Coordinates of C-alpha atoms in Angstrom, one line a residue:
X207 CA -17.1 -2.1 9.0
X208 CA -13.3 -1.7 8.6
X209 CA -13.1 -4.9 6.5
X210 CA -16.1 -3.8 4.4
X211 CA -14.5 -0.4 3.8
X212 CA -11.2 -2.0 2.9
X213 CA -12.9 -4.3 0.4
X214 CA -14.9 -1.4 -1.0
X215 CA -11.7 0.7 -1.4
X216 CA -10.0 -2.3 -3.1
X217 CA -12.9 -2.6 -5.6
X218 CA -13.0 1.2 -6.2
X219 CA -9.3 1.8 -6.8
X220 CA -9.1 3.0 -10.4
X221 CA -6.0 0.9 -11.3
X222 CA -7.9 -2.3 -10.6
X223 CA -10.6 -1.4 -13.1
X224 CA -8.3 0.3 -15.6
X225 CA -5.9 -2.6 -16.1
X226 CA -8.5 -5.3 -15.9
X227 CA -7.0 -8.7 -15.1
X228 CA -3.6 -7.5 -16.0
X229 CA -1.8 -8.7 -12.8
X230 CA -4.0 -11.3 -11.1
X231 CA -1.1 -12.5 -9.0
X232 CA -1.1 -9.3 -7.1
X233 CA -4.6 -9.6 -5.7
X234 CA -4.0 -12.6 -3.3
X235 CA -1.0 -10.8 -1.9
X236 CA -2.9 -7.5 -1.6
X237 CA -5.8 -9.1 0.1
X238 CA -3.5 -11.0 2.5
X239 CA -1.7 -7.7 3.3
X240 CA -5.0 -6.0 4.0
X241 CA -6.2 -8.9 6.1
X242 CA -2.9 -9.0 8.1
X243 CA -3.0 -5.3 8.6
X244 CA -6.6 -5.4 9.9
X245 CA -5.7 -8.3 12.2
X246 CA -2.8 -6.3 13.6
X247 CA -4.8 -3.1 14.2
X248 CA -7.8 -5.1 15.7
X249 CA -10.1 -4.5 12.8
X250 CA -11.9 -7.8 13.3
X251 CA -12.5 -7.2 17.0
X252 CA -9.9 -9.9 17.7
X253 CA -7.8 -10.3 20.7
X254 CA -4.8 -12.0 19.1
X255 CA -3.3 -8.9 17.5
X256 CA 0.1 -9.7 19.0
X257 CA 0.7 -12.8 17.0
X258 CA 3.9 -12.2 15.0
X259 CA 2.7 -14.2 12.0
X260 CA 0.5 -11.2 10.9
X261 CA 3.5 -8.9 11.0
X262 CA 5.5 -11.3 8.9
X263 CA 2.6 -11.8 6.4
X264 CA 2.1 -8.1 6.1
X265 CA 5.8 -7.4 5.4
X266 CA 6.1 -10.3 3.0
X267 CA 3.0 -9.4 1.0
X268 CA 3.9 -5.7 0.8
X269 CA 7.4 -6.7 -0.5
X270 CA 6.1 -9.3 -3.0
X271 CA 3.3 -6.9 -4.2
X272 CA 6.0 -4.5 -5.6
X273 CA 7.9 -7.4 -7.0
X274 CA 4.9 -8.5 -9.0
X275 CA 4.0 -5.1 -10.4
X276 CA 4.2 -1.4 -9.8
X277 CA 0.6 -1.4 -8.8
X278 CA 1.6 -3.1 -5.5
X279 CA 3.1 0.2 -4.4
X280 CA -0.4 1.7 -4.4
X281 CA -1.7 -1.0 -2.1
X282 CA 1.3 -0.5 0.2
X283 CA 0.8 3.3 0.2
X284 CA -3.0 2.9 0.9
X285 CA -2.4 0.6 3.9
X286 CA 0.3 2.9 5.3
X287 CA -1.8 6.0 4.7
X288 CA -4.7 4.4 6.5
X289 CA -2.6 3.6 9.5
X290 CA -1.2 7.1 9.7
X291 CA -4.7 8.7 9.5
X292 CA -6.0 6.2 12.0
X293 CA -3.3 7.3 14.4
X294 CA -3.9 11.0 13.8
X295 CA -7.7 10.6 14.3
X296 CA -7.3 8.6 17.5
X297 CA -4.5 11.0 18.7
X298 CA -2.2 8.0 19.3
X299 CA 1.4 7.6 18.4
X300 CA 1.9 4.9 15.8
X301 CA 3.5 1.6 16.8
X302 CA 7.1 1.9 15.6
X303 CA 7.4 -1.7 14.6
X304 CA 4.3 -1.7 12.4
X305 CA 5.3 1.7 10.9
X306 CA 8.7 0.3 10.1
X307 CA 7.2 -2.7 8.3
X308 CA 4.8 -0.4 6.4
X309 CA 7.8 1.7 5.2
X310 CA 10.8 -0.6 5.0
X311 CA 9.2 -3.6 3.3
X312 CA 7.8 -1.8 0.2
X313 CA 10.8 0.5 0.1
X314 CA 13.3 -2.4 0.0
X315 CA 11.3 -4.0 -2.7
X316 CA 11.3 -0.8 -4.8
X317 CA 15.1 -0.4 -4.3
X318 CA 15.7 -3.9 -5.6
X319 CA 13.5 -3.2 -8.6
X320 CA 15.3 0.0 -9.5
X321 CA 18.7 -1.7 -9.0
X322 CA 17.7 -4.5 -11.4
X323 CA 16.5 -2.0 -14.0
X324 CA 19.5 0.2 -13.6
X325 CA 21.9 -2.8 -13.9
X326 CA 20.1 -3.7 -17.1
X327 CA 20.8 -0.2 -18.5
X328 CA 24.5 -0.2 -17.4
X329 CA 23.7 1.9 -14.4
X330 CA 22.7 4.9 -16.6
X331 CA 20.0 6.8 -14.7
X332 CA 19.3 8.9 -17.8
X333 CA 17.9 5.9 -19.6
X334 CA 15.5 5.3 -16.7
X335 CA 14.3 8.8 -16.8
X336 CA 13.7 8.5 -20.6
X337 CA 11.8 5.2 -20.1
X338 CA 9.6 7.0 -17.5
X339 CA 8.9 9.9 -19.9
X340 CA 8.0 7.5 -22.6
X341 CA 5.7 5.4 -20.4
X342 CA 4.1 8.4 -18.8
X343 CA 2.9 10.2 -21.9
X344 CA 4.2 9.8 -25.3
X345 CA 4.9 6.1 -25.6
X346 CA 1.7 4.2 -25.7
X347 CA -0.5 7.1 -26.8
X348 CA 0.3 10.1 -29.0
X349 CA -1.1 12.3 -26.3
X350 CA -2.9 11.8 -22.9
X351 CA -6.6 12.4 -22.7
X352 CA -8.6 12.1 -19.5
X353 CA -11.7 11.4 -21.6
X354 CA -10.1 8.4 -23.2
X355 CA -8.7 7.3 -19.9
X356 CA -12.1 7.3 -18.2
X357 CA -13.7 5.7 -21.2
X358 CA -11.3 2.8 -21.0
X359 CA -11.7 2.7 -17.2
X360 CA -15.4 2.4 -17.6
X361 CA -15.0 -0.3 -20.2
X362 CA -12.9 -2.4 -17.8
X363 CA -15.2 -1.6 -14.9
X364 CA -18.3 -2.8 -16.6
X365 CA -16.6 -6.0 -17.8
X366 CA -14.8 -6.8 -14.5
X367 CA -17.2 -5.9 -11.7
X368 CA -20.7 -6.7 -11.0
X369 CA -23.4 -3.9 -11.4
X370 CA -24.1 -3.7 -7.6
X371 CA -20.4 -3.0 -7.0
X372 CA -20.4 -0.3 -9.6
X373 CA -23.5 1.3 -8.2
X374 CA -22.2 1.2 -4.6
X375 CA -18.9 2.6 -5.8
X376 CA -20.6 5.5 -7.6
X377 CA -22.9 6.1 -4.6
X378 CA -19.9 6.1 -2.2
X379 CA -18.1 8.7 -4.3

């Protein structure tokens, strides 16, 4: 059930539908990160959760996910948030090694991304802030409209997902 829920969350995540097939290279790494995470926490009723390869795969995929696109940060955040909630619900302290991978790997990738962008702008943080403001609201659209956002989201959802997935997603919400 954990794997099914992870797949359902992956399909329902609005960024996947909104951007269509924008960043297809991210998906194999995101799926591998989810699979490795589920193997580590015992989500497949497996007994080999101590194999170090899953920790390496998880860290590598979380790092590469942010290198491939900013959407990779959402997958890293989703996996980390799931782990924290799992620990809270089970009233168990998190494994410090796994928690470190979930925090350090995407954070290091993000730091590298910002360093590259900053170096391209002569280390002027003000230009990065202006770039963010432009991309966040006034750059691609004259003004932001939730109606237009959901209309475009639905357009991508209908063209990129099967009808059963859409019906299950709506029913789940």
